[in-house]
Amino acid sequence: MSQDPKFQLYKSSIDNQFYFRLKAKNGEIILSGEGYTTKQNAQLGIESVKKNALIDVHYELKDKLSNYTFNLKAANGEIIGRSENYTTAAARQTGMASVKKNASDAAVEDLD
């Protein structure tokens, strides 16, 4: 079932921090945000992802024993989103392309 890409904003019952995740059209989580102490800061994190998603140099690639991931960083070098784990570098590239394609226009769904 296809749906529009979206950011989901939610509060963790474990640590009471606010998090976001970016879901692609297929419903898969393609990027997860760091924990924020306030909802407003998490919303700023989403805006930062939207702003930085198309900038190739803001992606940091990680390779470790058949575990390929990437981090998306803001201009100041802070990590603003982490990818899921991929089994191949090619799958990771597809995940990055999906973030680039979907982040800027994705709506925000507030689950809190």
N, C-alpha and C. Protein backbone atom coordinates (compact mmCIF):
# COMPACT_ATOMS: atom_id res chain seq x y z
N MET A 1 0.84 -1.18 0.00
CA MET A 1 0.00 0.00 0.00
C MET A 1 0.88 1.24 0.00
N SER A 2 0.69 2.10 -0.96
CA SER A 2 1.50 3.30 -1.10
C SER A 2 0.85 4.47 -0.34
N GLN A 3 1.68 5.26 0.27
CA GLN A 3 1.21 6.45 0.98
C GLN A 3 2.19 7.58 0.73
N ASP A 4 1.80 8.78 1.10
CA ASP A 4 2.71 9.90 0.93
C ASP A 4 3.85 9.80 1.94
N PRO A 5 5.07 10.21 1.55
CA PRO A 5 6.16 10.22 2.52
C PRO A 5 5.82 11.19 3.64
N LYS A 6 6.29 10.87 4.84
CA LYS A 6 5.99 11.76 5.96
C LYS A 6 7.01 11.61 7.08
N PHE A 7 7.15 12.70 7.81
CA PHE A 7 7.87 12.67 9.08
C PHE A 7 6.84 12.34 10.15
N GLN A 8 7.21 11.48 11.07
CA GLN A 8 6.38 11.24 12.24
C GLN A 8 7.13 11.77 13.46
N LEU A 9 6.46 12.59 14.24
CA LEU A 9 7.02 13.20 15.44
C LEU A 9 6.34 12.55 16.64
N TYR A 10 7.14 12.05 17.58
CA TYR A 10 6.56 11.34 18.71
C TYR A 10 7.41 11.50 19.96
N LYS A 11 6.79 11.24 21.11
CA LYS A 11 7.48 11.31 22.40
C LYS A 11 7.67 9.89 22.91
N SER A 12 8.89 9.57 23.31
CA SER A 12 9.19 8.25 23.84
C SER A 12 8.69 8.13 25.28
N SER A 13 8.03 7.02 25.57
CA SER A 13 7.60 6.77 26.94
C SER A 13 8.75 6.25 27.80
N ILE A 14 9.85 5.91 27.16
CA ILE A 14 11.01 5.38 27.89
C ILE A 14 11.87 6.50 28.47
N ASP A 15 12.21 7.49 27.64
CA ASP A 15 13.09 8.56 28.12
C ASP A 15 12.44 9.95 28.07
N ASN A 16 11.16 10.00 27.71
CA ASN A 16 10.41 11.27 27.63
C ASN A 16 11.03 12.29 26.68
N GLN A 17 11.81 11.83 25.72
CA GLN A 17 12.36 12.73 24.71
C GLN A 17 11.51 12.65 23.45
N PHE A 18 11.64 13.67 22.62
CA PHE A 18 10.92 13.73 21.36
C PHE A 18 11.83 13.25 20.23
N TYR A 19 11.27 12.46 19.35
CA TYR A 19 12.00 11.89 18.22
C TYR A 19 11.18 12.10 16.95
N PHE A 20 11.88 11.97 15.81
CA PHE A 20 11.16 11.94 14.54
C PHE A 20 11.74 10.84 13.67
N ARG A 21 10.94 10.41 12.74
CA ARG A 21 11.39 9.44 11.74
C ARG A 21 10.77 9.84 10.41
N LEU A 22 11.50 9.57 9.34
CA LEU A 22 11.02 9.84 7.99
C LEU A 22 10.63 8.51 7.37
N LYS A 23 9.39 8.44 6.90
CA LYS A 23 8.89 7.23 6.26
C LYS A 23 8.72 7.49 4.77
N ALA A 24 9.16 6.53 3.97
CA ALA A 24 9.01 6.60 2.51
C ALA A 24 7.59 6.22 2.13
N LYS A 25 7.30 6.31 0.83
CA LYS A 25 5.96 5.96 0.33
C LYS A 25 5.56 4.53 0.66
N ASN A 26 6.54 3.64 0.75
CA ASN A 26 6.23 2.23 1.04
C ASN A 26 6.06 1.97 2.53
N GLY A 27 6.16 3.02 3.35
CA GLY A 27 5.98 2.87 4.79
C GLY A 27 7.24 2.54 5.56
N GLU A 28 8.35 2.31 4.84
CA GLU A 28 9.61 1.99 5.49
C GLU A 28 10.22 3.24 6.13
N ILE A 29 10.81 3.06 7.31
CA ILE A 29 11.54 4.15 7.96
C ILE A 29 12.88 4.28 7.26
N ILE A 30 13.16 5.46 6.72
CA ILE A 30 14.42 5.66 5.99
C ILE A 30 15.38 6.58 6.73
N LEU A 31 14.90 7.26 7.77
CA LEU A 31 15.78 8.13 8.56
C LEU A 31 15.15 8.31 9.93
N SER A 32 15.99 8.25 10.97
CA SER A 32 15.52 8.45 12.34
C SER A 32 16.32 9.57 12.98
N GLY A 33 15.62 10.45 13.68
CA GLY A 33 16.26 11.59 14.33
C GLY A 33 16.79 11.24 15.71
N GLU A 34 17.62 12.13 16.21
CA GLU A 34 18.15 12.03 17.57
C GLU A 34 17.05 12.40 18.56
N GLY A 35 17.28 12.17 19.84
CA GLY A 35 16.33 12.56 20.86
C GLY A 35 16.46 14.04 21.19
N TYR A 36 15.32 14.70 21.39
CA TYR A 36 15.27 16.12 21.74
C TYR A 36 14.47 16.28 23.03
N THR A 37 14.86 17.24 23.84
CA THR A 37 14.16 17.46 25.11
C THR A 37 12.83 18.17 24.94
N THR A 38 12.64 18.88 23.82
CA THR A 38 11.37 19.56 23.58
C THR A 38 10.84 19.23 22.19
N LYS A 39 9.53 19.32 22.05
CA LYS A 39 8.90 19.08 20.76
C LYS A 39 9.38 20.13 19.75
N GLN A 40 9.52 21.37 20.20
CA GLN A 40 9.97 22.44 19.31
C GLN A 40 11.35 22.13 18.73
N ASN A 41 12.25 21.62 19.55
CA ASN A 41 13.58 21.28 19.04
C ASN A 41 13.52 20.11 18.05
N ALA A 42 12.65 19.15 18.30
CA ALA A 42 12.47 18.05 17.34
C ALA A 42 11.93 18.58 16.02
N GLN A 43 11.01 19.54 16.08
CA GLN A 43 10.49 20.15 14.85
C GLN A 43 11.59 20.90 14.11
N LEU A 44 12.48 21.55 14.85
CA LEU A 44 13.62 22.21 14.21
C LEU A 44 14.54 21.17 13.57
N GLY A 45 14.67 20.00 14.19
CA GLY A 45 15.45 18.91 13.60
C GLY A 45 14.87 18.46 12.27
N ILE A 46 13.54 18.37 12.20
CA ILE A 46 12.87 18.01 10.94
C ILE A 46 13.16 19.06 9.88
N GLU A 47 13.07 20.32 10.24
CA GLU A 47 13.36 21.40 9.29
C GLU A 47 14.80 21.33 8.81
N SER A 48 15.71 20.97 9.70
CA SER A 48 17.11 20.83 9.33
C SER A 48 17.31 19.68 8.35
N VAL A 49 16.60 18.58 8.54
CA VAL A 49 16.67 17.46 7.59
C VAL A 49 16.18 17.92 6.23
N LYS A 50 15.05 18.61 6.21
CA LYS A 50 14.50 19.10 4.94
C LYS A 50 15.51 20.00 4.23
N LYS A 51 16.20 20.83 4.99
CA LYS A 51 17.16 21.79 4.43
C LYS A 51 18.44 21.11 3.93
N ASN A 52 18.88 20.07 4.63
CA ASN A 52 20.18 19.47 4.33
C ASN A 52 20.13 18.19 3.50
N ALA A 53 18.94 17.64 3.27
CA ALA A 53 18.82 16.34 2.61
C ALA A 53 19.39 16.30 1.20
N LEU A 54 19.36 17.41 0.50
CA LEU A 54 19.83 17.43 -0.89
C LEU A 54 21.32 17.75 -1.03
N ILE A 55 22.00 17.94 0.08
CA ILE A 55 23.42 18.34 0.04
C ILE A 55 24.29 17.10 0.26
N ASP A 56 24.90 16.62 -0.81
CA ASP A 56 25.66 15.36 -0.76
C ASP A 56 26.73 15.33 0.32
N VAL A 57 27.45 16.44 0.52
CA VAL A 57 28.55 16.43 1.49
C VAL A 57 28.06 16.33 2.94
N HIS A 58 26.75 16.42 3.15
CA HIS A 58 26.22 16.30 4.51
C HIS A 58 25.89 14.85 4.87
N TYR A 59 26.18 13.93 3.96
CA TYR A 59 25.97 12.51 4.24
C TYR A 59 27.30 11.88 4.64
N GLU A 60 27.29 11.19 5.77
CA GLU A 60 28.46 10.48 6.25
C GLU A 60 28.16 8.98 6.12
N LEU A 61 28.99 8.29 5.35
CA LEU A 61 28.78 6.86 5.10
C LEU A 61 29.54 6.02 6.11
N LYS A 62 28.89 4.96 6.58
CA LYS A 62 29.50 4.05 7.55
C LYS A 62 29.45 2.63 7.00
N ASP A 63 30.59 1.94 7.03
CA ASP A 63 30.68 0.55 6.57
C ASP A 63 31.25 -0.29 7.70
N LYS A 64 30.57 -1.39 8.01
CA LYS A 64 31.05 -2.26 9.08
C LYS A 64 30.49 -3.66 8.89
N LEU A 65 31.32 -4.62 8.48
CA LEU A 65 30.93 -6.03 8.39
C LEU A 65 29.53 -6.27 7.84
N SER A 66 29.35 -5.98 6.58
CA SER A 66 28.05 -6.15 5.90
C SER A 66 26.93 -5.34 6.54
N ASN A 67 27.29 -4.26 7.20
CA ASN A 67 26.31 -3.36 7.80
C ASN A 67 26.63 -1.95 7.29
N TYR A 68 25.81 -1.49 6.38
CA TYR A 68 26.04 -0.20 5.73
C TYR A 68 24.98 0.79 6.21
N THR A 69 25.43 1.94 6.70
CA THR A 69 24.52 2.97 7.19
C THR A 69 25.00 4.33 6.71
N PHE A 70 24.18 5.34 6.97
CA PHE A 70 24.62 6.71 6.74
C PHE A 70 24.02 7.62 7.80
N ASN A 71 24.72 8.70 8.05
CA ASN A 71 24.23 9.77 8.91
C ASN A 71 24.04 11.00 8.04
N LEU A 72 23.00 11.75 8.34
CA LEU A 72 22.81 13.06 7.71
C LEU A 72 23.21 14.10 8.73
N LYS A 73 24.08 15.01 8.32
CA LYS A 73 24.59 16.03 9.23
C LYS A 73 24.13 17.42 8.81
N ALA A 74 23.99 18.28 9.79
CA ALA A 74 23.70 19.69 9.54
C ALA A 74 24.99 20.39 9.13
N ALA A 75 24.89 21.63 8.72
CA ALA A 75 26.06 22.40 8.30
C ALA A 75 27.10 22.51 9.41
N ASN A 76 26.66 22.47 10.67
CA ASN A 76 27.60 22.57 11.80
C ASN A 76 28.25 21.23 12.16
N GLY A 77 27.93 20.18 11.40
CA GLY A 77 28.54 18.87 11.64
C GLY A 77 27.77 17.97 12.59
N GLU A 78 26.71 18.49 13.21
CA GLU A 78 25.90 17.68 14.12
C GLU A 78 25.06 16.67 13.34
N ILE A 79 24.97 15.46 13.85
CA ILE A 79 24.12 14.44 13.22
C ILE A 79 22.66 14.79 13.49
N ILE A 80 21.88 14.87 12.41
CA ILE A 80 20.45 15.17 12.55
C ILE A 80 19.57 13.98 12.20
N GLY A 81 20.16 12.97 11.58
CA GLY A 81 19.40 11.77 11.26
C GLY A 81 20.31 10.60 10.96
N ARG A 82 19.83 9.42 11.31
CA ARG A 82 20.57 8.18 11.07
C ARG A 82 19.71 7.24 10.23
N SER A 83 20.38 6.55 9.33
CA SER A 83 19.66 5.60 8.47
C SER A 83 19.39 4.30 9.21
N GLU A 84 18.60 3.49 8.58
CA GLU A 84 18.44 2.11 9.00
C GLU A 84 19.70 1.36 8.58
N ASN A 85 19.81 0.09 8.94
CA ASN A 85 20.94 -0.75 8.53
C ASN A 85 20.63 -1.38 7.18
N TYR A 86 21.64 -1.36 6.30
CA TYR A 86 21.51 -1.97 4.97
C TYR A 86 22.56 -3.06 4.85
N THR A 87 22.25 -4.10 4.07
CA THR A 87 23.19 -5.22 3.91
C THR A 87 24.18 -5.01 2.79
N THR A 88 23.93 -4.03 1.91
CA THR A 88 24.86 -3.74 0.82
C THR A 88 25.03 -2.23 0.67
N ALA A 89 26.15 -1.84 0.08
CA ALA A 89 26.38 -0.43 -0.19
C ALA A 89 25.36 0.10 -1.20
N ALA A 90 24.96 -0.74 -2.15
CA ALA A 90 23.98 -0.32 -3.15
C ALA A 90 22.62 -0.03 -2.50
N ALA A 91 22.22 -0.86 -1.55
CA ALA A 91 20.96 -0.63 -0.85
C ALA A 91 21.03 0.67 -0.04
N ARG A 92 22.20 0.93 0.54
CA ARG A 92 22.38 2.20 1.27
C ARG A 92 22.21 3.38 0.33
N GLN A 93 22.78 3.29 -0.86
CA GLN A 93 22.65 4.37 -1.85
C GLN A 93 21.18 4.61 -2.20
N THR A 94 20.43 3.53 -2.32
CA THR A 94 19.00 3.64 -2.60
C THR A 94 18.29 4.35 -1.44
N GLY A 95 18.67 4.01 -0.22
CA GLY A 95 18.11 4.68 0.96
C GLY A 95 18.41 6.16 0.98
N MET A 96 19.65 6.52 0.66
CA MET A 96 20.02 7.94 0.60
C MET A 96 19.22 8.66 -0.48
N ALA A 97 19.07 8.02 -1.62
CA ALA A 97 18.29 8.63 -2.71
C ALA A 97 16.85 8.85 -2.28
N SER A 98 16.32 7.93 -1.50
CA SER A 98 14.95 8.06 -1.01
C SER A 98 14.81 9.24 -0.04
N VAL A 99 15.79 9.42 0.83
CA VAL A 99 15.78 10.58 1.74
C VAL A 99 15.82 11.86 0.92
N LYS A 100 16.72 11.91 -0.06
CA LYS A 100 16.83 13.11 -0.90
C LYS A 100 15.52 13.41 -1.62
N LYS A 101 14.87 12.37 -2.11
CA LYS A 101 13.64 12.54 -2.88
C LYS A 101 12.46 12.94 -2.00
N ASN A 102 12.38 12.39 -0.81
CA ASN A 102 11.18 12.52 0.01
C ASN A 102 11.21 13.58 1.10
N ALA A 103 12.38 13.92 1.62
CA ALA A 103 12.43 14.77 2.82
C ALA A 103 11.84 16.16 2.63
N SER A 104 12.20 16.82 1.55
CA SER A 104 11.84 18.24 1.44
C SER A 104 10.34 18.49 1.38
N ASP A 105 9.57 17.57 0.81
CA ASP A 105 8.13 17.78 0.67
C ASP A 105 7.29 16.96 1.65
N ALA A 106 7.93 16.21 2.52
CA ALA A 106 7.19 15.33 3.43
C ALA A 106 6.43 16.14 4.48
N ALA A 107 5.19 15.77 4.68
CA ALA A 107 4.38 16.38 5.74
C ALA A 107 4.83 15.85 7.09
N VAL A 108 4.43 16.54 8.15
CA VAL A 108 4.75 16.11 9.51
C VAL A 108 3.48 15.62 10.19
N GLU A 109 3.54 14.38 10.66
CA GLU A 109 2.44 13.79 11.42
C GLU A 109 2.83 13.78 12.89
N ASP A 110 2.09 14.49 13.71
CA ASP A 110 2.37 14.59 15.14
C ASP A 110 1.66 13.45 15.86
N LEU A 111 2.43 12.49 16.38
CA LEU A 111 1.85 11.33 17.06
C LEU A 111 1.77 11.51 18.57
N ASP A 112 2.25 12.63 19.06
CA ASP A 112 2.28 12.89 20.50
C ASP A 112 0.90 13.29 21.00
